[in-house]
């Protein structure tokens, strides 16, 4: 069978229709490659071969009966391990959920499988999606397939690496402040942040509920568009060449966005993560003498350093006496950041920015300085705070050969225009940096 590492969704469809391979054969080969090569980058935390082969056999049965196939029929997919999969472990990259097996599927997973997707396994990520490098995974860091001594970005680093390395055709990630777009840019793939609320969050383990999104990573804009259900089957210099008018716009409150995000996201995280108390879910340290000891030991040993830092920060900004000065003020700043976009979109259809201030950095390079790590998200966080949609598209390489992503942001629910622009840019060949 042909090399599954370079397949696109269209090619899977063609191959299935022409009976060049069956969905079962494709699933077995995709699993074989992904499992064999997982040691290279640690993109996956675990695989679900039974589920994959069952999904593939449903597609083969449809083909045998000449039934209409779904948009993702037979397509090998990877799912970030913060997204619930029934009967398949969902760890969130945390010791605390190391053996947690959800009793239900996330809506996004149900929707993908109802279109015929074949889920191969669950991808590595920063613990509870908190991070920008995937080094906060409690299990192991992910390596960037383009430059294995560097990080793949985060927190959906496993999903980006799996797609970049050809260990899945497309993947689901989650994005709270940049976690789809930034790893996509670091690994040279496409990543979409859908408008807040477009994709159901049911079954996405909550980090910061007012900012959490599920979205796809793919090797082409068209594949990413297919996953979000945008069926347009049919970029600054490139966009100008394509007939677009380029104007500068100002987003004056961007300076405050990182501070605002790290107040709101940590506040929500401190509340969302209160449920991991040693009573529910899987992890409990030992028989503790008192209830308080049990909480303390379970959370003390179960959570990693970054998660603890955020719970402490979030609890602080919500506490009596500090709520108004931090949390309330951050909510007001969030409204101003959102207003900047409303103003800007009065005169332009889309906004182009970098995705990240720097390309993939070396493993370990920023781990000792959390604030430096937080700055990774300066270009992605404003869109997250505003709840608009965005995409990261590969737009060239640095002189050292590292991928660079360009971000296209568009109005709420304007994914169609955003994806058309991204596709036009990709088709025009991007530009070289
Ligand atoms: N890097 C950001 C953070 O650490 C964003 C994470 C995300 O989008 N899940 O919070």
Tab-separated table of N, CA and C and ligand atoms in Angstrom, residues 80 126 128-133 136 154-156 174-180 207 212 261-262 265 306 310 373-374 376-377 381 384, ligand 1:
chain	number	residue	atom	x	y	z
A	80	UNK	N	-6.526	14.740	20.558
A	80	UNK	CA	-5.788	15.203	21.743
A	80	UNK	C	-6.375	14.585	23.011
A	126	UNK	N	0.420	19.215	26.886
A	126	UNK	CA	0.736	19.781	28.193
A	126	UNK	C	-0.372	19.381	29.166
A	128	UNK	N	-3.357	19.174	31.304
A	128	UNK	CA	-4.599	19.946	31.269
A	128	UNK	C	-4.523	21.095	30.257
A	129	UNK	N	-3.708	20.916	29.222
A	129	UNK	CA	-3.575	21.891	28.117
A	129	UNK	C	-2.944	23.200	28.569
A	130	UNK	N	-2.167	23.151	29.641
A	130	UNK	CA	-1.543	24.370	30.150
A	130	UNK	C	-0.073	24.397	29.746
A	131	UNK	N	0.219	25.189	28.717
A	131	UNK	CA	1.605	25.296	28.286
A	131	UNK	C	1.708	25.655	26.822
A	132	UNK	N	2.929	25.886	26.377
A	132	UNK	CA	3.178	26.296	24.998
A	132	UNK	C	4.269	25.448	24.353
A	133	UNK	N	4.610	24.313	24.967
A	133	UNK	CA	5.733	23.528	24.434
A	133	UNK	C	5.531	22.016	24.538
A	136	UNK	N	5.108	20.258	29.545
A	136	UNK	CA	4.380	20.040	30.805
A	136	UNK	C	3.580	18.743	30.807
A	154	UNK	N	2.827	24.047	21.892
A	154	UNK	CA	1.863	23.398	22.779
A	154	UNK	C	0.635	24.271	22.958
A	155	UNK	N	-0.371	23.781	23.581
A	155	UNK	CA	-0.328	22.512	24.263
A	155	UNK	C	-0.684	21.305	23.390
A	156	UNK	N	-1.198	21.548	22.159
A	156	UNK	CA	-1.570	20.410	21.303
A	156	UNK	C	-0.353	19.919	20.515
A	174	UNK	N	-6.987	21.255	21.066
A	174	UNK	CA	-7.812	22.235	21.759
A	174	UNK	C	-7.000	23.511	21.888
A	175	UNK	N	-7.715	24.634	21.911
A	175	UNK	CA	-7.054	25.943	21.908
A	175	UNK	C	-7.785	26.833	22.905
A	176	UNK	N	-7.051	27.299	23.897
A	176	UNK	CA	-7.610	28.188	24.917
A	176	UNK	C	-6.986	29.567	24.756
A	177	UNK	N	-5.688	29.559	24.407
A	177	UNK	CA	-4.992	30.831	24.168
A	177	UNK	C	-4.031	30.741	22.993
A	178	UNK	N	-4.066	29.632	22.276
A	178	UNK	CA	-3.148	29.492	21.134
A	178	UNK	C	-2.729	28.059	20.871
A	179	UNK	N	-3.279	27.134	21.644
A	179	UNK	CA	-2.766	25.752	21.664
A	179	UNK	C	-2.982	24.918	20.415
A	180	UNK	N	-3.744	25.427	19.446
A	180	UNK	CA	-3.794	24.754	18.144
A	180	UNK	C	-2.889	25.514	17.181
A	207	UNK	N	-10.540	23.508	30.894
A	207	UNK	CA	-9.398	24.258	31.419
A	207	UNK	C	-9.931	25.634	31.797
A	212	UNK	N	-12.109	27.948	26.031
A	212	UNK	CA	-11.763	26.642	25.454
A	212	UNK	C	-12.454	26.397	24.110
A	261	UNK	N	-5.419	37.474	29.982
A	261	UNK	CA	-5.639	36.025	29.777
A	261	UNK	C	-5.204	35.230	30.994
A	262	UNK	N	-4.031	35.546	31.549
A	262	UNK	CA	-3.526	34.730	32.653
A	262	UNK	C	-4.255	34.993	33.971
A	265	UNK	N	-7.912	32.944	32.594
A	265	UNK	CA	-7.721	31.498	32.376
A	265	UNK	C	-7.377	30.791	33.686
A	306	UNK	N	3.242	23.304	36.746
A	306	UNK	CA	2.557	24.395	36.038
A	306	UNK	C	1.085	24.447	36.430
A	310	UNK	N	-0.929	27.573	38.327
A	310	UNK	CA	-2.142	28.225	37.828
A	310	UNK	C	-3.279	28.154	38.830
A	373	UNK	N	7.713	31.806	28.769
A	373	UNK	CA	6.852	30.835	28.060
A	373	UNK	C	5.492	31.463	27.745
A	374	UNK	N	4.928	32.198	28.694
A	374	UNK	CA	3.600	32.799	28.483
A	374	UNK	C	3.617	33.789	27.302
A	376	UNK	N	4.916	33.455	24.577
A	376	UNK	CA	4.765	32.750	23.288
A	376	UNK	C	3.424	33.056	22.635
A	377	UNK	N	2.433	33.382	23.466
A	377	UNK	CA	1.057	33.424	22.969
A	377	UNK	C	0.541	34.831	22.677
A	381	UNK	N	-3.476	35.041	21.703
A	381	UNK	CA	-4.362	35.218	22.856
A	381	UNK	C	-5.441	36.283	22.639
A	384	UNK	N	-8.353	34.754	21.035
A	384	UNK	CA	-9.040	33.856	21.975
A	384	UNK	C	-9.924	34.662	22.908
B	1	LIG	N1	-0.110	28.530	26.125
B	1	LIG	C1	-1.328	29.006	26.688
B	1	LIG	C2	-1.422	28.555	28.122
B	1	LIG	O1	-0.476	28.037	28.587
B	1	LIG	C3	-2.485	28.496	25.898
B	1	LIG	C4	-2.831	27.086	26.229
B	1	LIG	C5	-4.018	26.618	25.441
B	1	LIG	O2	-4.435	27.242	24.476
B	1	LIG	N2	-4.587	25.513	25.895
B	1	LIG	O3	-2.403	28.745	28.772
